[in-house]
CSV table of C-alpha atoms in Angstrom, one decimal:
chain,number,residue,atom,x,y,z
A,1,MET,CA,17.7,-1.2,-2.7
A,2,PRO,CA,18.5,-4.7,-1.3
A,3,ARG,CA,17.6,-7.4,-3.9
A,4,TYR,CA,15.0,-9.1,-1.7
A,5,LYS,CA,13.2,-5.7,-1.3
A,6,TYR,CA,13.3,-4.9,-5.0
A,7,ILE,CA,11.9,-8.3,-6.0
A,8,SER,CA,9.2,-8.1,-3.3
A,9,ASN,CA,8.3,-4.6,-4.3
A,10,ARG,CA,7.9,-5.6,-7.9
A,11,LEU,CA,5.8,-8.7,-7.1
A,12,LEU,CA,3.6,-6.9,-4.6
A,13,THR,CA,3.1,-4.0,-7.0
A,14,GLY,CA,2.0,-6.4,-9.8
A,15,PHE,CA,-0.4,-8.2,-7.4
A,16,GLU,CA,-1.9,-4.9,-6.3
A,17,ASN,CA,-2.3,-3.6,-9.8
A,18,LEU,CA,-4.1,-6.8,-10.8
A,19,PHE,CA,-6.5,-6.9,-7.9
A,20,LEU,CA,-7.1,-3.2,-7.3
A,21,GLY,CA,-7.6,-2.6,-11.1
A,22,VAL,CA,-5.2,0.4,-11.3
A,23,LYS,CA,-1.8,0.8,-12.8
A,24,LEU,CA,0.6,2.3,-10.4
A,25,SER,CA,4.4,2.0,-10.9
A,26,GLU,CA,5.0,1.5,-7.2
A,27,TYR,CA,2.9,1.3,-3.9
A,28,HIS,CA,5.6,1.1,-1.2
A,29,THR,CA,7.6,4.3,-0.8
A,30,GLY,CA,5.0,5.8,1.5
A,31,TYR,CA,5.6,9.3,0.0
A,32,ARG,CA,2.1,10.5,-0.9
A,33,ALA,CA,0.0,13.6,-1.2
A,34,PHE,CA,-3.7,13.6,-0.6
A,35,SER,CA,-6.4,16.3,-0.9
A,36,ARG,CA,-8.1,17.4,2.3
A,37,LYS,CA,-11.4,16.0,0.9
A,38,VAL,CA,-9.9,12.5,0.6
A,39,LEU,CA,-8.4,12.6,4.0
A,40,ILE,CA,-11.7,13.7,5.6
A,41,GLU,CA,-13.8,11.1,3.7
A,42,LEU,CA,-11.6,7.9,4.2
A,43,PRO,CA,-12.1,5.8,7.3
A,44,LEU,CA,-8.5,6.2,8.3
A,45,LEU,CA,-9.1,5.3,11.9
A,46,GLU,CA,-9.9,1.7,10.8
A,47,ASN,CA,-6.4,1.3,9.4
A,48,SER,CA,-3.3,-0.2,10.9
A,49,ASP,CA,-0.8,1.8,13.0
A,50,ASP,CA,2.0,0.0,11.2
A,51,PHE,CA,3.8,0.3,7.9
A,52,VAL,CA,0.8,-1.2,6.0
A,53,PHE,CA,-1.2,2.0,6.8
A,54,ASP,CA,-0.2,3.7,3.5
A,55,ASN,CA,-1.1,0.7,1.5
A,56,GLN,CA,-4.5,0.6,3.2
A,57,VAL,CA,-5.1,4.2,2.3
A,58,LEU,CA,-4.3,3.5,-1.4
A,59,ALA,CA,-6.8,0.7,-1.4
A,60,GLN,CA,-9.4,2.9,0.2
A,61,CYS,CA,-8.8,5.6,-2.4
A,62,VAL,CA,-9.4,3.1,-5.1
A,63,HIS,CA,-12.5,1.7,-3.3
A,64,PHE,CA,-14.1,5.1,-2.8
A,65,GLY,CA,-13.3,6.3,-6.3
A,66,SER,CA,-10.6,8.9,-5.6
A,67,LYS,CA,-8.4,9.9,-8.5
A,68,LEU,CA,-4.8,8.7,-8.3
A,69,GLY,CA,-1.8,10.2,-10.0
A,70,GLU,CA,1.9,9.7,-9.8
A,71,VAL,CA,5.0,11.9,-9.8
A,72,SER,CA,8.2,10.0,-9.8
A,73,CYS,CA,10.7,10.6,-7.0
A,74,PRO,CA,14.1,9.1,-6.5
A,75,THR,CA,14.7,6.7,-3.7
A,76,LYS,CA,18.1,6.1,-2.2
A,77,TYR,CA,19.1,3.3,0.2
A,78,PHE,CA,22.1,3.8,2.4
A,79,ALA,CA,23.2,2.8,5.9
A,80,GLU,CA,22.0,6.0,7.6
A,81,ALA,CA,18.6,5.9,6.0
A,82,SER,CA,15.6,4.6,8.0
A,83,SER,CA,14.6,1.2,6.8
A,84,ILE,CA,12.6,-1.7,8.2
A,85,ASN,CA,14.4,-5.0,8.9
A,86,PHE,CA,13.7,-8.3,7.1
A,87,ARG,CA,11.2,-9.5,9.7
A,88,ARG,CA,9.1,-6.3,9.6
A,89,SER,CA,9.4,-6.4,5.8
A,90,VAL,CA,7.8,-9.8,5.7
A,91,LYS,CA,5.0,-8.7,8.1
A,92,TYR,CA,4.4,-5.7,5.8
A,93,GLY,CA,4.3,-7.9,2.7
A,94,PHE,CA,1.7,-10.1,4.3
A,95,GLY,CA,-0.3,-7.0,5.3
A,96,VAL,CA,-0.2,-5.8,1.7
A,97,LEU,CA,-1.5,-9.2,0.5
A,98,ALA,CA,-4.3,-9.1,3.1
A,99,THR,CA,-5.3,-5.6,2.3
A,100,THR,CA,-5.4,-6.4,-1.4
A,101,MET,CA,-7.5,-9.5,-0.9
A,102,GLN,CA,-9.9,-7.7,1.4
A,103,PHE,CA,-10.4,-5.1,-1.3
A,104,ALA,CA,-11.0,-7.8,-4.0
A,105,LEU,CA,-13.4,-9.8,-1.8
A,106,GLN,CA,-15.4,-6.7,-0.9
A,107,LYS,CA,-15.5,-5.7,-4.5
A,108,MET,CA,-16.9,-9.1,-5.5
A,109,GLY,CA,-19.5,-9.0,-2.6
A,110,LEU,CA,-17.8,-11.9,-0.8
A,111,GLY,CA,-16.8,-9.9,2.3
A,112,GLU,CA,-17.4,-6.8,4.3
A,113,PHE,CA,-14.4,-5.0,5.9
A,114,PRO,CA,-14.6,-2.0,8.2
A,115,ASN,CA,-11.8,-0.1,6.5
A,116,LEU,CA,-13.4,-0.4,3.0
């Protein structure tokens, strides 16, 4: 993993763990499994059509009280692998920060957001 992505990944994960009140080892691979019940109940159509979608789904799971679990999986970075460029990575990072803050503000009663 490129150094800037590794550092950003760790910082964003720490930020999310702090504000979402859960302890996940990582939020950003996008490799997830959800129960049918969760997918039916979450307001998924209110989420972004971009990379931040998976992050919004995790925040929704926490908000609506869904159980979260982790199974580790290896991640490999190589030239032929699909990856977003630096510009899109920065956009994604700001989207993660916005999603996390929306969750925190709604939890504190200081905001109302349609996807939560």
